[in-house]
Amino acid sequence: MRDTRRLRLPRLSIRSLPGLLAALLLPLGLLTPAAAAASPPDATAAADPVRIMPLGDSITGSPGCWRALLWNRLQDAGHTGIDFVGTLPPQGCGIAHDGDNEGHGGELVTNVASQGLLPARLAATRPDIVVMHFGTNDVWSNIAPDRILAAYDTLLAQMRESNPDMRVLVAQLIPMNPATCATCAQRVADLNARIPAWAAGAHTSRSPVVVVDQWTGFDTATDTYDGVHPDASGDEKIAARWFPALAAQLGSTPGDPGDPGDPGDPTLTCTASFRSVSVWQGGYQAEVTVRNTSAAPVRGWTVTLRPADGARVTQVWNGALKSAADGTATVADAGWNGVLAPGASTAFGLIATTTAGPAAPAATADCAATPAS
């Protein structure tokens, strides 16, 4: 009698079929070219984005529209491989951007340090770069600069514990002049005066600490809505100050020398445009906008300014002034505003004296750029 029992074959999962087919076809030389030349999955994976944590209090977080402006400015400059990170979501700014942040309204940097709040936030977000504007509430609470800077030390140590290669941009705080704190303005100035020396002592080649001057040129009367928190004008100024320093930490952008297919170092060019701001008997105030017009970043710039009608430049802010006997003024970048991505711009202000009549102030302005290293 014939045995009618079914032959039991081992059960194959769908995932095992490709391997079985490959084993069967290999002796016949029938593997497809794609299968034969397959690469490991991670060989073509995109590079991880650079993770950037905006850290601070309500000036950073609520709504923190300068973050939105900075994000979009970086995107427009070609820095698309970035990720703003933080345990807080967007907080009300109506501009499309990556809104994750670590700007906790009302927080004191001294409390964050003493209560050990930062390590868990770092562990949850794993930043590569921290952009820190922190200490306004401490100043408002009349906490001494020594204690604030000690808190900076604690936070910096925690950042480096999280990531030994952490890069930190630390702000000299925007001015504050609330109606309820007559001495706050001077307290901010006192703290800001100490920050560069603190940063110089904390800086290492592996984990740099870069000071970004958010103080100079910021006016609480026009750039805040309450003497403390930035309005639209203030947000623009804050974003403009962070941008060159952050772009420098991000390195190359599309079109930089060394990119695949780049035939060689591009010609670096910049322009300088002069604009009169106000005029009075015997002098005027003006602004010069410097723009990177080349396809690669520059790491510094110098403007040669020749005022008309015998005017002499006597004062400059956001730049370093040298004057020649013939009245020619040479203005170099101030360091924090020297790095400009392609298409990016910055500005410096000036005061000039003149013996000319009522004619509108004028000057010729030439710009020379330094390549990014």
Coordinates of C-alpha atoms in Angstrom, one line a residue:
M1 CA 0.0 0.0 0.0
R2 CA 1.3 3.4 -1.0
D3 CA 2.3 5.7 1.9
T4 CA 0.1 8.8 1.6
R5 CA 1.7 10.8 4.4
R6 CA 2.9 14.2 3.4
L7 CA 6.5 14.9 3.4
R8 CA 7.2 17.7 6.0
L9 CA 9.4 20.4 4.7
P10 CA 11.1 23.0 7.0
R11 CA 9.0 26.2 7.2
L12 CA 10.6 29.2 5.5
S13 CA 9.9 32.8 6.4
I14 CA 9.5 35.4 3.8
R15 CA 12.7 37.0 5.0
S16 CA 14.7 33.8 4.3
L17 CA 13.7 33.5 0.6
P18 CA 16.2 36.0 -0.8
G19 CA 19.0 34.1 0.9
L20 CA 17.7 30.8 -0.4
L21 CA 17.4 32.1 -3.9
A22 CA 20.9 33.5 -3.8
A23 CA 22.2 30.1 -2.7
L24 CA 20.4 28.4 -5.5
L25 CA 21.3 30.8 -8.2
L26 CA 25.0 31.3 -7.2
P27 CA 26.2 28.1 -8.9
L28 CA 24.4 29.2 -12.1
G29 CA 25.9 32.6 -12.1
L30 CA 22.5 34.1 -12.2
L31 CA 22.8 36.7 -9.4
T32 CA 21.7 40.2 -10.6
P33 CA 24.4 42.9 -10.7
A34 CA 22.7 44.8 -8.0
A35 CA 22.7 41.9 -5.6
A36 CA 26.3 41.0 -6.5
A37 CA 27.5 44.5 -5.8
A38 CA 25.4 45.3 -2.8
S39 CA 27.1 47.6 -0.3
P40 CA 26.8 47.5 3.5
P41 CA 23.7 49.5 4.6
D42 CA 25.7 52.1 6.4
A43 CA 28.0 52.8 3.5
T44 CA 25.6 55.2 1.9
A45 CA 23.9 56.5 5.0
A46 CA 23.7 60.3 5.3
A47 CA 26.0 62.0 7.9
D48 CA 24.4 62.7 11.2
P49 CA 23.2 66.3 11.5
V50 CA 25.0 68.7 13.8
R51 CA 22.9 69.0 17.0
I52 CA 22.6 72.5 18.3
M53 CA 21.0 73.4 21.7
P54 CA 19.8 76.9 22.3
L55 CA 20.1 77.2 26.1
G56 CA 18.8 80.0 28.4
D57 CA 15.7 81.5 29.8
S58 CA 12.6 83.2 28.3
I59 CA 14.8 85.3 26.0
T60 CA 15.8 82.1 24.4
G61 CA 12.5 80.2 24.7
S62 CA 9.4 82.3 24.9
P63 CA 8.8 82.7 22.0
G64 CA 12.4 83.0 21.0
C65 CA 11.8 84.2 17.5
W66 CA 15.5 84.9 17.0
R67 CA 15.9 81.1 16.9
A68 CA 13.5 81.0 14.0
L69 CA 15.4 83.7 12.2
L70 CA 18.7 82.1 12.9
W71 CA 17.5 78.7 11.7
N72 CA 16.3 80.0 8.4
R73 CA 19.4 82.1 7.9
L74 CA 21.5 79.0 8.4
Q75 CA 19.3 77.1 5.9
D76 CA 19.6 79.8 3.3
A77 CA 23.4 79.8 3.7
G78 CA 23.5 76.1 2.9
H79 CA 23.8 74.8 6.5
T80 CA 21.0 72.2 6.0
G81 CA 22.7 69.4 8.0
I82 CA 21.7 70.8 11.4
D83 CA 19.2 69.9 14.1
F84 CA 18.1 72.3 16.8
V85 CA 17.6 70.2 20.0
G86 CA 16.1 70.7 23.4
T87 CA 13.5 69.1 25.7
L88 CA 11.1 72.0 25.0
P89 CA 9.0 72.3 21.8
P90 CA 8.4 75.5 19.8
Q91 CA 7.0 78.2 22.1
G92 CA 4.8 80.4 20.0
C93 CA 6.9 82.0 17.2
G94 CA 4.8 81.9 14.0
I95 CA 7.8 81.4 11.7
A96 CA 8.5 77.9 10.3
H97 CA 11.7 76.5 11.8
D98 CA 13.1 73.7 14.0
G99 CA 11.8 74.9 17.3
D100 CA 13.3 72.5 19.8
N101 CA 15.1 74.4 22.5
E102 CA 16.2 74.6 26.1
G103 CA 15.0 78.1 27.0
H104 CA 13.1 77.8 30.3
G105 CA 11.2 81.0 31.2
G106 CA 12.2 82.3 34.6
E107 CA 15.2 80.0 35.2
L108 CA 18.3 81.3 36.8
V109 CA 21.6 79.8 35.6
T110 CA 22.7 79.6 39.2
N111 CA 19.7 77.4 40.0
V112 CA 20.2 75.2 37.0
A113 CA 23.8 74.6 38.2
S114 CA 23.1 74.1 41.9
Q115 CA 20.1 71.8 41.3
G116 CA 21.8 69.7 38.6
L117 CA 19.1 70.2 36.0
L118 CA 21.3 70.3 32.9
P119 CA 22.7 66.7 32.7
A120 CA 19.4 65.1 32.1
R121 CA 18.6 67.6 29.4
L122 CA 21.9 66.9 27.7
A123 CA 21.4 63.2 27.9
A124 CA 18.0 63.5 26.2
T125 CA 19.2 65.7 23.4
R126 CA 23.0 65.0 22.9
P127 CA 24.0 68.4 21.5
D128 CA 27.3 69.0 19.6
I129 CA 27.1 72.8 20.0
V130 CA 25.4 74.9 22.8
V131 CA 24.3 78.4 22.0
M132 CA 23.9 80.0 25.5
H133 CA 22.3 83.3 26.5
F134 CA 21.9 82.7 30.2
G135 CA 22.0 84.9 33.3
T136 CA 19.4 87.6 32.8
N137 CA 17.2 86.4 35.7
D138 CA 20.3 86.1 37.9
V139 CA 21.2 89.7 37.2
W140 CA 17.6 90.7 37.9
S141 CA 17.8 88.8 41.3
N142 CA 21.0 90.8 42.1
I143 CA 23.3 87.7 42.1
A144 CA 26.9 88.6 41.9
P145 CA 28.9 88.0 38.7
D146 CA 31.2 85.6 40.6
R147 CA 28.3 83.3 41.3
I148 CA 27.0 83.5 37.8
L149 CA 30.4 82.7 36.3
A150 CA 30.8 79.8 38.8
A151 CA 27.5 78.5 37.5
Y152 CA 28.9 78.8 33.9
D153 CA 31.8 76.6 35.1
T154 CA 29.5 74.0 36.4
L155 CA 27.4 73.9 33.2
L156 CA 30.5 73.8 31.0
A157 CA 31.8 70.8 33.0
Q158 CA 28.5 69.0 32.5
M159 CA 28.5 69.8 28.8
R160 CA 32.0 68.3 28.4
E161 CA 31.0 65.3 30.5
S162 CA 28.2 64.8 28.0
N163 CA 30.4 65.4 25.0
P164 CA 34.2 66.0 25.4
D165 CA 34.1 67.8 22.0
M166 CA 31.3 70.2 23.0
R167 CA 31.5 73.6 21.3
V168 CA 30.0 76.5 23.3
L169 CA 28.9 79.9 22.1
V170 CA 28.3 82.1 25.1
A171 CA 26.6 85.5 24.8
Q172 CA 27.5 88.7 26.4
L173 CA 23.8 89.4 27.5
I174 CA 21.6 91.8 25.7
P175 CA 21.0 95.0 27.8
M176 CA 18.1 95.1 30.2
N177 CA 16.4 98.1 31.7
P178 CA 13.1 97.1 33.2
A179 CA 10.9 99.7 35.0
T180 CA 11.1 97.7 38.2
C181 CA 14.9 97.5 38.4
A182 CA 16.9 100.7 38.1
T183 CA 20.3 99.0 38.6
C184 CA 19.8 96.1 36.3
A185 CA 21.4 97.9 33.3
Q186 CA 24.7 98.4 35.2
R187 CA 24.6 94.8 36.6
V188 CA 24.4 93.4 33.0
A189 CA 27.3 95.6 32.0
D190 CA 29.3 94.4 35.0
L191 CA 28.7 90.7 34.1
N192 CA 29.4 91.2 30.4
A193 CA 32.7 92.8 31.2
R194 CA 33.8 89.6 33.0
I195 CA 32.6 87.0 30.4
P196 CA 35.5 87.4 27.9
A197 CA 38.1 86.6 30.5
W198 CA 36.0 83.7 31.8
A199 CA 35.7 82.3 28.3
A200 CA 39.5 82.6 27.6
G201 CA 40.2 80.6 30.7
A202 CA 37.6 78.0 29.8
H203 CA 38.5 77.6 26.2
T204 CA 40.3 74.5 24.9
S205 CA 41.2 73.5 21.4
R206 CA 39.1 70.4 21.7
S207 CA 36.1 72.1 23.3
P208 CA 36.2 75.8 22.3
V209 CA 34.3 78.5 24.1
V210 CA 33.4 81.5 21.9
V211 CA 32.1 84.8 23.1
V212 CA 29.4 86.4 21.0
D213 CA 28.7 90.1 21.8
Q214 CA 24.9 90.5 22.0
W215 CA 25.3 93.7 24.0
T216 CA 26.8 96.2 21.5
G217 CA 24.3 98.0 19.4
F218 CA 21.3 96.6 21.2
D219 CA 18.9 99.3 22.4
T220 CA 16.3 98.4 25.1
A221 CA 14.1 101.3 24.0
T222 CA 13.8 100.1 20.4
D223 CA 14.8 96.4 20.5
T224 CA 12.6 95.2 23.5
Y225 CA 9.0 95.5 24.3
D226 CA 9.5 95.7 28.1
G227 CA 13.1 96.6 28.7
V228 CA 14.1 93.0 28.8
H229 CA 12.6 90.7 26.1
P230 CA 13.4 91.3 22.4
D231 CA 10.8 92.5 20.0
A232 CA 11.0 91.9 16.2
S233 CA 13.9 94.3 15.9
G234 CA 15.7 92.7 18.8
D235 CA 15.2 89.2 17.4
E236 CA 16.8 90.3 14.1
K237 CA 19.8 91.7 15.9
I238 CA 20.3 88.6 18.1
A239 CA 20.0 86.2 15.1
A240 CA 22.5 88.4 13.2
R241 CA 25.0 88.2 16.0
W242 CA 24.8 84.4 16.5
F243 CA 24.9 83.6 12.8
P244 CA 28.6 84.2 11.9
A245 CA 29.9 82.6 15.0
L246 CA 27.7 79.6 14.6
A247 CA 28.4 79.3 10.9
A248 CA 32.1 79.3 11.7
Q249 CA 31.6 76.3 14.0
L250 CA 29.6 74.5 11.3
G251 CA 32.5 74.7 8.9
S252 CA 32.1 74.3 5.1
T253 CA 29.0 75.1 3.2
P254 CA 28.0 73.9 -0.3
G255 CA 30.5 75.4 -2.8
D256 CA 33.3 75.6 -0.3
P257 CA 36.9 74.9 -1.5
G258 CA 37.5 71.2 -1.1
D259 CA 34.0 70.1 -1.9
P260 CA 33.8 67.2 -4.5
G261 CA 33.9 68.6 -7.9
D262 CA 35.2 72.0 -6.9
P263 CA 37.8 73.0 -9.5
G264 CA 39.9 75.1 -7.0
D265 CA 39.8 77.9 -4.6
P266 CA 37.1 80.5 -5.6
T267 CA 37.8 84.1 -5.7
L268 CA 36.6 85.6 -2.5
T269 CA 34.8 88.9 -2.8
C270 CA 32.8 91.2 -0.5
T271 CA 31.1 94.5 -0.9
A272 CA 30.7 97.5 1.5
S273 CA 27.8 99.9 1.2
F274 CA 27.7 103.3 3.0
R275 CA 24.4 104.7 4.4
S276 CA 23.9 108.0 6.3
V277 CA 21.9 107.6 9.5
S278 CA 21.7 111.1 10.9
V279 CA 23.4 114.5 10.4
W280 CA 24.1 117.4 12.6
Q281 CA 26.2 120.5 12.4
G282 CA 29.8 119.4 12.2
G283 CA 29.2 115.7 12.0
Y284 CA 27.1 112.7 11.1
Q285 CA 26.4 109.0 11.9
A286 CA 26.5 106.4 9.2
E287 CA 26.3 102.6 8.8
V288 CA 28.4 100.4 6.5
T289 CA 27.0 97.0 5.5
V290 CA 29.5 94.3 4.5
R291 CA 28.3 91.4 2.4
N292 CA 30.0 88.2 1.3
T293 CA 29.4 88.1 -2.5
S294 CA 31.5 85.0 -3.2
A295 CA 30.5 81.3 -3.2
A296 CA 32.6 80.4 -0.1
P297 CA 32.7 81.6 3.5
V298 CA 35.2 84.3 4.5
R299 CA 36.8 84.4 7.9
G300 CA 37.4 88.1 8.1
W301 CA 37.0 91.4 6.2
T302 CA 38.5 94.8 6.0
V303 CA 36.8 97.9 4.6
T304 CA 38.7 100.9 3.3
L305 CA 36.5 104.0 3.7
R306 CA 37.2 107.4 2.1
P307 CA 34.8 110.0 3.4
A308 CA 33.8 112.8 1.0
D309 CA 34.2 116.5 1.7
G310 CA 37.1 116.2 4.1
A311 CA 35.1 114.3 6.8
R312 CA 37.1 112.2 9.3
V313 CA 35.9 109.0 10.9
T314 CA 36.4 109.4 14.7
Q315 CA 34.5 106.4 16.2
V316 CA 33.5 103.0 15.0
W317 CA 31.5 100.2 16.7
N318 CA 31.3 96.6 15.6
G319 CA 34.7 97.0 14.0
A320 CA 38.3 98.0 14.6
L321 CA 39.3 101.5 13.3
K322 CA 42.6 102.7 11.9
S323 CA 42.9 106.2 10.4
A324 CA 45.4 107.5 7.9
A325 CA 46.7 111.1 7.7
D326 CA 44.7 111.7 4.5
G327 CA 41.4 110.8 6.2
T328 CA 41.2 107.3 4.8
A329 CA 39.7 105.0 7.4
T330 CA 40.4 101.2 7.5
V331 CA 37.9 99.2 9.5
A332 CA 38.5 95.5 10.2
D333 CA 35.9 93.1 11.6
A334 CA 35.5 92.8 15.3
G335 CA 36.1 89.1 15.5
W336 CA 32.6 87.9 16.3
N337 CA 31.3 89.4 13.0
G338 CA 34.2 88.4 10.8
V339 CA 32.9 85.0 9.5
L340 CA 30.3 85.4 6.8
A341 CA 28.7 82.6 4.9
P342 CA 28.0 83.1 1.2
G343 CA 25.4 85.8 0.8
A344 CA 25.6 86.8 4.5
S345 CA 26.1 90.3 5.7
T346 CA 26.9 92.3 8.8
A347 CA 27.3 96.0 9.6
F348 CA 29.3 98.5 11.6
G349 CA 28.5 102.0 12.6
L350 CA 30.6 105.1 12.7
I351 CA 30.7 108.7 13.7
A352 CA 32.5 111.3 11.5
T353 CA 33.3 115.0 11.9
T354 CA 33.1 117.3 9.0
T355 CA 33.5 121.0 8.1
A356 CA 31.4 120.7 5.0
G357 CA 28.1 122.4 4.4
P358 CA 24.6 120.8 4.4
A359 CA 25.5 118.3 1.6
A360 CA 24.5 114.7 2.4
P361 CA 27.3 112.6 3.8
A362 CA 29.0 110.3 1.3
A363 CA 32.0 108.0 1.2
T364 CA 33.5 105.4 -1.1
A365 CA 33.9 102.0 0.5
D366 CA 36.0 99.0 -0.7
C367 CA 36.0 95.6 0.9
A368 CA 38.7 92.9 1.0
A369 CA 37.8 89.4 2.3
T370 CA 39.9 86.7 4.0
P371 CA 39.2 83.1 3.2
A372 CA 37.8 80.7 5.8
S373 CA 40.5 78.4 7.2

